[in-house]
Coordinates of C-alpha atoms in Angstrom, one line a residue:
M264 CA 84.6 75.1 97.8
L265 CA 87.5 76.2 96.4
S266 CA 88.7 79.5 96.9
V267 CA 91.2 81.1 94.0
Y268 CA 94.1 83.7 95.3
E269 CA 96.2 85.8 92.9
G270 CA 98.7 85.4 95.4
F271 CA 99.5 85.3 99.2
F272 CA 100.6 89.4 100.1
S273 CA 99.9 91.5 102.7
G274 CA 96.6 93.5 102.3
G275 CA 93.3 93.8 103.8
A276 CA 91.2 91.1 101.4
R277 CA 93.9 88.8 101.8
I278 CA 93.1 88.9 105.3
V279 CA 89.1 89.3 105.3
H280 CA 89.0 86.3 102.7
S281 CA 91.3 83.7 104.8
D282 CA 89.1 84.7 107.8
V283 CA 86.0 83.8 106.1
V284 CA 87.5 80.6 104.9
L285 CA 88.6 79.7 108.3
G286 CA 85.3 80.2 109.8
L287 CA 83.2 78.6 107.2
Q288 CA 85.8 75.7 107.4
E289 CA 84.9 75.5 111.0
G290 CA 81.3 74.9 110.2
D291 CA 79.8 72.3 107.7
Q292 CA 81.6 73.3 104.5
Q293 CA 85.1 71.9 103.2
H294 CA 87.7 74.3 101.9
R295 CA 90.7 74.6 99.7
V296 CA 93.1 77.6 98.1
L297 CA 94.9 77.6 95.3
S298 CA 97.2 80.5 94.5
L299 CA 98.1 81.7 90.6
H300 CA 102.1 83.0 92.2
G301 CA 103.7 81.3 94.9
E302 CA 105.5 84.3 95.4
V303 CA 105.1 88.2 95.1
H304 CA 107.4 91.2 95.0
R305 CA 105.8 94.0 95.6
E306 CA 105.5 97.1 97.9
A307 CA 109.4 96.6 98.1
T308 CA 109.2 93.5 99.8
R309 CA 109.6 90.0 98.8
Q310 CA 106.5 87.7 100.1
R311 CA 107.0 84.4 99.8
M312 CA 103.3 82.2 100.2
E313 CA 105.1 79.9 103.0
D314 CA 105.6 83.3 105.1
D315 CA 102.6 84.4 105.2
A316 CA 100.3 84.6 107.9
C317 CA 97.2 84.0 106.1
Y318 CA 98.7 80.9 104.7
R319 CA 99.9 79.7 107.9
S320 CA 96.5 80.1 109.8
L321 CA 94.9 78.4 106.8
T322 CA 97.2 75.4 106.8
A323 CA 97.5 75.0 110.4
A324 CA 93.5 74.8 110.3
G325 CA 93.9 71.9 108.1
V326 CA 93.1 74.4 104.7
G327 CA 94.9 72.4 102.2
V328 CA 96.9 75.6 99.9
T329 CA 98.3 74.9 96.5
S330 CA 99.8 77.1 94.1
L331 CA 101.0 77.0 90.5
G332 CA 104.2 78.8 91.7
R333 CA 104.5 81.8 89.5
V334 CA 106.5 84.1 90.7
F335 CA 105.4 88.0 90.5
P336 CA 105.9 90.0 88.6
V337 CA 106.1 87.2 85.9
S338 CA 108.5 87.6 82.9
G339 CA 107.5 87.3 79.5
D340 CA 103.4 86.7 78.6
P341 CA 101.5 87.9 81.9
V342 CA 98.5 86.0 80.7
G343 CA 99.3 82.8 78.8
F344 CA 99.3 79.6 81.2
T345 CA 100.9 76.7 80.4
G346 CA 99.7 73.2 79.9
P347 CA 100.8 72.1 83.4
E348 CA 99.6 75.1 85.4
L349 CA 95.9 74.3 83.1
A350 CA 96.2 70.7 84.3
D351 CA 96.6 71.4 87.9
T352 CA 93.9 73.8 87.8
A353 CA 91.8 71.7 86.5
R354 CA 92.2 68.9 89.3
A355 CA 91.5 71.5 91.5
T356 CA 88.6 72.9 90.2
A357 CA 86.8 69.6 89.3
D358 CA 86.5 68.1 93.2
A359 CA 84.4 72.0 93.7
D360 CA 81.1 72.5 94.1
V361 CA 81.6 76.3 94.2
I362 CA 84.7 78.3 93.2
L363 CA 85.2 81.7 95.4
S364 CA 87.8 84.1 93.2
L365 CA 89.5 86.6 95.6
K366 CA 89.0 90.0 93.8
E367 CA 88.5 89.7 89.9
Q368 CA 92.2 89.1 88.9
P369 CA 92.3 85.4 89.3
L370 CA 89.2 85.2 86.4
R371 CA 92.0 85.7 84.1
L372 CA 92.9 81.8 85.3
L373 CA 89.3 80.4 85.4
N374 CA 88.1 81.8 82.1
Q375 CA 90.7 79.6 80.2
A376 CA 88.6 77.4 78.1
G377 CA 88.9 73.4 79.0
L378 CA 88.8 74.0 82.5
P379 CA 85.6 72.1 84.4
R380 CA 82.7 74.2 84.5
R381 CA 81.7 75.1 88.1
P382 CA 79.7 78.2 89.5
V383 CA 82.0 80.8 90.4
V384 CA 81.8 83.7 93.0
V385 CA 83.7 87.1 93.1
C386 CA 84.6 88.3 96.0
L387 CA 84.8 92.0 95.1
H388 CA 86.9 94.1 97.9
R389 CA 87.2 97.8 96.1
S390 CA 85.5 100.5 94.6
D391 CA 87.4 101.7 91.4
P392 CA 86.7 98.6 89.1
E393 CA 87.3 100.9 86.1
N394 CA 91.3 101.2 87.6
Q395 CA 91.8 97.2 87.3
G396 CA 93.1 96.9 84.2
A397 CA 91.8 93.8 82.1
A398 CA 90.3 92.3 85.1
L399 CA 87.0 94.2 84.4
D400 CA 86.5 92.7 81.2
E401 CA 87.8 89.4 82.4
L402 CA 84.6 89.5 85.1
K403 CA 82.4 91.0 82.1
A404 CA 83.3 87.9 80.3
A405 CA 83.2 85.5 83.2
I406 CA 79.4 86.8 83.3
A407 CA 78.7 86.4 79.8
D408 CA 79.8 82.7 79.8
G409 CA 77.5 82.4 82.6
R410 CA 81.0 81.3 85.0
V411 CA 80.1 84.0 87.7
V412 CA 76.7 83.4 89.1
A413 CA 77.1 86.4 92.1
C414 CA 79.4 88.8 93.7
V415 CA 80.0 90.0 97.1
C416 CA 80.9 93.4 97.3
C417 CA 82.7 94.0 100.8
A418 CA 80.5 98.0 100.6
E419 CA 78.2 99.5 99.9
S420 CA 80.4 101.6 97.1
T421 CA 82.0 98.7 95.7
R422 CA 78.3 97.6 95.1
A423 CA 77.5 101.4 93.5
A424 CA 80.6 101.3 91.6
Y425 CA 80.3 97.7 89.9
Q426 CA 77.1 97.9 89.1
A427 CA 77.6 101.4 87.4
A428 CA 80.4 99.9 85.6
G429 CA 77.6 97.5 83.8
I430 CA 77.6 94.7 86.3
P431 CA 74.1 93.4 86.6
A432 CA 72.7 94.6 89.9
E433 CA 70.9 91.1 90.3
L434 CA 74.6 89.7 90.7
L435 CA 75.9 92.0 93.4
H436 CA 75.4 91.2 97.0
V437 CA 76.8 93.3 100.0
I438 CA 78.3 91.6 103.1
P439 CA 80.2 94.2 104.9
N440 CA 83.6 93.7 106.5
G441 CA 84.0 91.8 109.7
V442 CA 86.2 91.4 112.6
D443 CA 87.1 88.7 115.3
L444 CA 86.0 90.5 118.5
L445 CA 87.6 88.5 120.7
R446 CA 91.1 89.4 119.3
F447 CA 90.3 93.1 118.4
R448 CA 89.1 94.5 121.6
P449 CA 90.7 97.5 123.7
D450 CA 93.4 95.7 126.4
A451 CA 95.3 97.9 128.9
A452 CA 98.2 95.4 129.0
R453 CA 98.6 95.2 125.3
R454 CA 98.7 98.9 125.0
L455 CA 101.1 99.2 127.8
A456 CA 103.3 96.5 126.3
L457 CA 103.3 97.9 122.7
R458 CA 104.4 101.3 124.1
A459 CA 106.7 100.1 126.1
S460 CA 108.1 98.1 123.5
L461 CA 109.0 101.1 121.3
Q462 CA 109.9 103.4 124.1
I463 CA 106.7 105.5 123.7
P464 CA 105.2 107.0 127.5
A465 CA 102.1 105.6 128.4
A466 CA 99.9 109.1 128.3
A467 CA 101.4 110.1 125.0
P468 CA 99.3 110.4 122.1
V469 CA 99.6 108.2 119.3
V470 CA 98.1 108.0 115.8
V471 CA 98.3 104.4 113.8
F472 CA 98.8 104.5 110.0
A473 CA 98.6 100.7 109.0
A474 CA 98.5 100.3 105.1
R475 CA 100.9 98.8 102.3
Y476 CA 103.2 101.1 100.4
D477 CA 100.8 102.0 97.4
A478 CA 99.9 105.3 95.7
M479 CA 96.2 104.6 96.4
K480 CA 97.2 105.0 100.2
N481 CA 98.4 108.6 99.7
V482 CA 101.5 107.9 102.0
P483 CA 102.5 111.7 100.8
L484 CA 99.5 113.0 102.4
F485 CA 99.9 110.9 105.7
L486 CA 103.3 112.5 106.2
R487 CA 102.7 115.6 105.3
A488 CA 99.7 115.5 107.9
A489 CA 102.1 113.5 110.5
R490 CA 104.9 116.5 110.3
V491 CA 101.9 119.2 110.9
W492 CA 100.8 117.2 113.9
L493 CA 104.0 116.5 115.6
E494 CA 105.1 120.0 115.4
R495 CA 101.7 120.6 117.5
E496 CA 101.9 117.5 119.4
P497 CA 105.2 117.6 121.0
D498 CA 104.8 113.9 122.5
G499 CA 102.9 112.8 120.2
H500 CA 104.2 109.4 118.0
V501 CA 103.3 107.8 114.4
L502 CA 102.9 104.6 114.2
M503 CA 103.5 103.1 110.1
C504 CA 103.1 99.6 109.1
G505 CA 102.4 97.5 106.5
A506 CA 104.3 96.4 103.4
G507 CA 106.9 98.9 102.5
M508 CA 107.1 100.8 105.7
T509 CA 110.1 100.3 106.3
P510 CA 113.7 101.8 106.3
A511 CA 114.6 99.4 103.2
N512 CA 111.7 100.7 101.2
P513 CA 114.1 103.9 99.0
G514 CA 110.4 105.4 98.1
L515 CA 108.9 105.7 101.5
E516 CA 112.2 106.8 102.4
A517 CA 112.1 109.6 99.9
D518 CA 108.6 110.6 101.2
I519 CA 110.1 110.7 104.2
E520 CA 112.5 113.5 103.3
T521 CA 110.2 115.2 101.2
A522 CA 107.6 115.7 103.3
F523 CA 109.8 116.6 106.9
G524 CA 112.2 118.8 104.7
P525 CA 114.6 120.5 107.3
Q526 CA 112.3 119.0 110.5
Q527 CA 113.7 115.9 109.8
T528 CA 114.0 115.8 113.7
L529 CA 110.8 115.0 114.1
T530 CA 111.0 112.0 112.3
D531 CA 112.7 110.4 115.3
R532 CA 109.1 109.8 116.7
V533 CA 107.9 107.8 113.2
H534 CA 108.1 104.5 113.7
L535 CA 108.1 102.5 110.7
L536 CA 107.1 99.1 111.5
G537 CA 106.8 96.9 108.4
V538 CA 104.5 93.8 108.4
R539 CA 103.1 93.2 111.9
H540 CA 101.2 90.1 112.9
D541 CA 99.8 91.5 116.0
M542 CA 97.8 94.4 115.0
E543 CA 95.2 93.8 117.8
S544 CA 98.4 95.2 119.8
V545 CA 99.6 97.8 117.2
Y546 CA 95.9 99.3 117.6
A547 CA 95.8 99.0 121.1
G548 CA 98.6 101.0 122.0
A549 CA 97.4 104.2 119.4
D550 CA 95.1 106.6 119.6
V551 CA 94.0 107.5 116.5
V552 CA 93.8 104.9 113.7
A553 CA 94.3 107.0 110.3
L554 CA 93.8 106.5 106.6
T555 CA 94.5 109.1 103.6
S556 CA 93.4 107.3 100.6
A557 CA 93.1 108.9 97.8
W558 CA 90.8 106.1 95.5
G559 CA 90.3 102.8 95.7
E560 CA 89.2 102.0 99.2
A561 CA 86.0 100.0 99.8
A562 CA 85.8 98.8 103.3
P563 CA 89.1 99.5 104.9
L564 CA 89.9 97.3 107.3
C565 CA 92.3 98.5 109.4
L566 CA 89.4 101.4 110.3
V567 CA 87.1 98.5 111.5
E568 CA 90.2 96.5 113.6
G569 CA 91.3 99.8 115.4
M570 CA 87.7 100.7 116.2
M571 CA 87.1 97.7 117.9
C572 CA 90.6 98.3 119.6
G573 CA 89.8 101.5 121.1
A574 CA 91.4 103.7 118.6
V575 CA 89.2 106.9 116.9
P576 CA 89.1 106.6 113.5
V577 CA 89.9 110.0 111.1
A578 CA 89.4 108.9 107.4
T579 CA 88.9 110.9 103.9
D580 CA 85.7 110.7 102.7
V581 CA 86.7 107.4 100.1
G582 CA 84.6 104.4 99.6
D583 CA 82.1 103.5 102.5
S584 CA 84.9 105.2 105.1
A585 CA 82.5 108.3 105.8
A586 CA 79.7 105.2 106.5
I587 CA 81.9 103.5 109.2
V588 CA 83.5 106.5 110.9
A589 CA 80.1 108.3 111.3
G590 CA 79.2 108.5 114.7
H591 CA 82.6 106.9 115.6
G592 CA 85.2 109.3 114.6
F593 CA 86.3 111.8 112.0
V594 CA 86.1 112.4 108.6
T595 CA 88.6 115.1 106.8
P596 CA 89.4 116.7 103.4
P597 CA 92.7 115.8 102.0
D598 CA 94.4 118.7 103.5
P599 CA 97.6 117.8 105.5
A600 CA 96.3 120.6 108.4
A601 CA 92.9 119.7 108.4
I602 CA 93.8 115.9 109.0
A603 CA 96.3 116.7 111.9
R604 CA 93.8 118.8 113.5
A605 CA 91.7 116.2 113.4
W606 CA 93.7 113.8 114.7
T607 CA 94.3 116.0 118.2
E608 CA 90.5 116.2 118.5
A609 CA 90.3 112.5 118.1
A610 CA 92.8 111.6 120.6
A611 CA 91.6 114.2 123.0
S612 CA 87.9 112.1 122.3
R613 CA 88.8 108.8 122.9
T614 CA 87.1 108.6 126.2
A615 CA 83.9 110.4 125.0
L616 CA 83.7 108.0 122.2
T617 CA 84.4 104.7 124.1
P618 CA 80.8 103.9 124.5
S619 CA 79.8 104.6 120.7
L620 CA 82.5 102.3 119.7
T621 CA 81.7 99.4 122.5
A622 CA 77.7 100.3 120.8
S623 CA 79.0 99.4 117.4
R624 CA 80.7 96.1 118.0
E625 CA 78.2 93.7 116.7
R626 CA 77.6 95.8 113.4
F627 CA 81.4 94.6 112.8
S628 CA 81.2 91.0 113.8
R629 CA 83.2 88.3 112.0
T630 CA 80.2 86.0 112.9
R631 CA 77.7 87.8 110.9
M632 CA 80.2 88.2 108.4
I633 CA 80.7 84.3 108.2
A634 CA 76.8 83.3 108.6
S635 CA 76.3 85.4 105.6
Y636 CA 79.0 83.7 103.2
A637 CA 77.6 80.6 104.3
T638 CA 74.2 81.7 103.6
L639 CA 75.4 83.2 99.7
L640 CA 77.1 80.0 99.3
D641 CA 74.8 77.1 100.5
W642 CA 72.4 79.2 97.7
V643 CA 74.9 79.0 95.1
A644 CA 75.4 75.4 95.5
A645 CA 71.9 74.7 95.7
G646 CA 71.4 76.2 92.5
A647 CA 68.6 78.2 93.9
T648 CA 67.0 81.2 91.9
A649 CA 65.4 83.2 94.7
R650 CA 68.0 86.0 96.0
P651 CA 68.9 84.5 99.2
A652 CA 68.5 86.7 102.5
L653 CA 71.5 87.7 103.9
P654 CA 72.1 88.7 107.9
G655 CA 72.8 91.8 108.3
P656 CA 73.4 94.3 111.4
R657 CA 70.1 95.1 113.5

């Protein structure tokens, strides 16, 4: 199997897909990864492939990872590919039985004429296909050409959105995101250690916001809610982590200044943590995991990871967020005051909601997710026609 990535940079889709590759590699499948870009500059962060946590995990497990060596954003023509790049791609795809495209963006490479024809499975991780630029057209072209034989949707909202955008329903298979339940779990020692490292009292209420600095995440809304909440909760603390969530990002600094206005002293309890590789500790140290996204989300990984670590989810109603949060947390309108009230209620309800969060763990299991991918890929490799029955939550 060959997976094609647009690049290695911070984001839930890359984390999920890399974890799937690792899980399948542990079984009887052999996987390799080809990345279009070796370095990506986005979210006010320079992200080299070799520095990425997913890259290091894959290579440590024996998964071969190569790159066309591009740097994003690309100077000149962003679509055209050179002869050497196409030759490298041809060699990589020739040995594959099945190709997995992480989202639809790599299809601009895989649709190039002259490449070996192999069945392509596209892994879709958003609920706004119309906002993906030319990528939706590339997906439709690959389907019309017969290259794409299946699409994995990480959420029901993804399936519905792509079907509405004209993708044939028979190609769309839903495999919900899952996480490693041994890694993401409540842990009192991690909770205390994380809080001690940030000088946060053990009893203080803590809200974590795990997102890259992108317009879809609606960072200004989160910050306005944080101001209201920190005014109301004199002991409260807010953690912000992800690409671009650092003082070095002028956009974020401007957002903070705008949101907090004359009450800048409240930002002493806003911790900008940047990209973290110990999210299990960050979530375990929090009482609430927050999502304020305005569009594009499908099955937000932060909600699942946070819930599995014991943090109560509070989310806007985007993608499958409401279905994920149902019975475990709170859904809010995009209003700062309403969000702040929900954070307070969520923190107070943490103990009461623990049994519900614990009972839901199997539903969000990495093992179930990987088993579903394995079933689908075996079906594609065998060239079968009957739609496969994918393992689902009981």
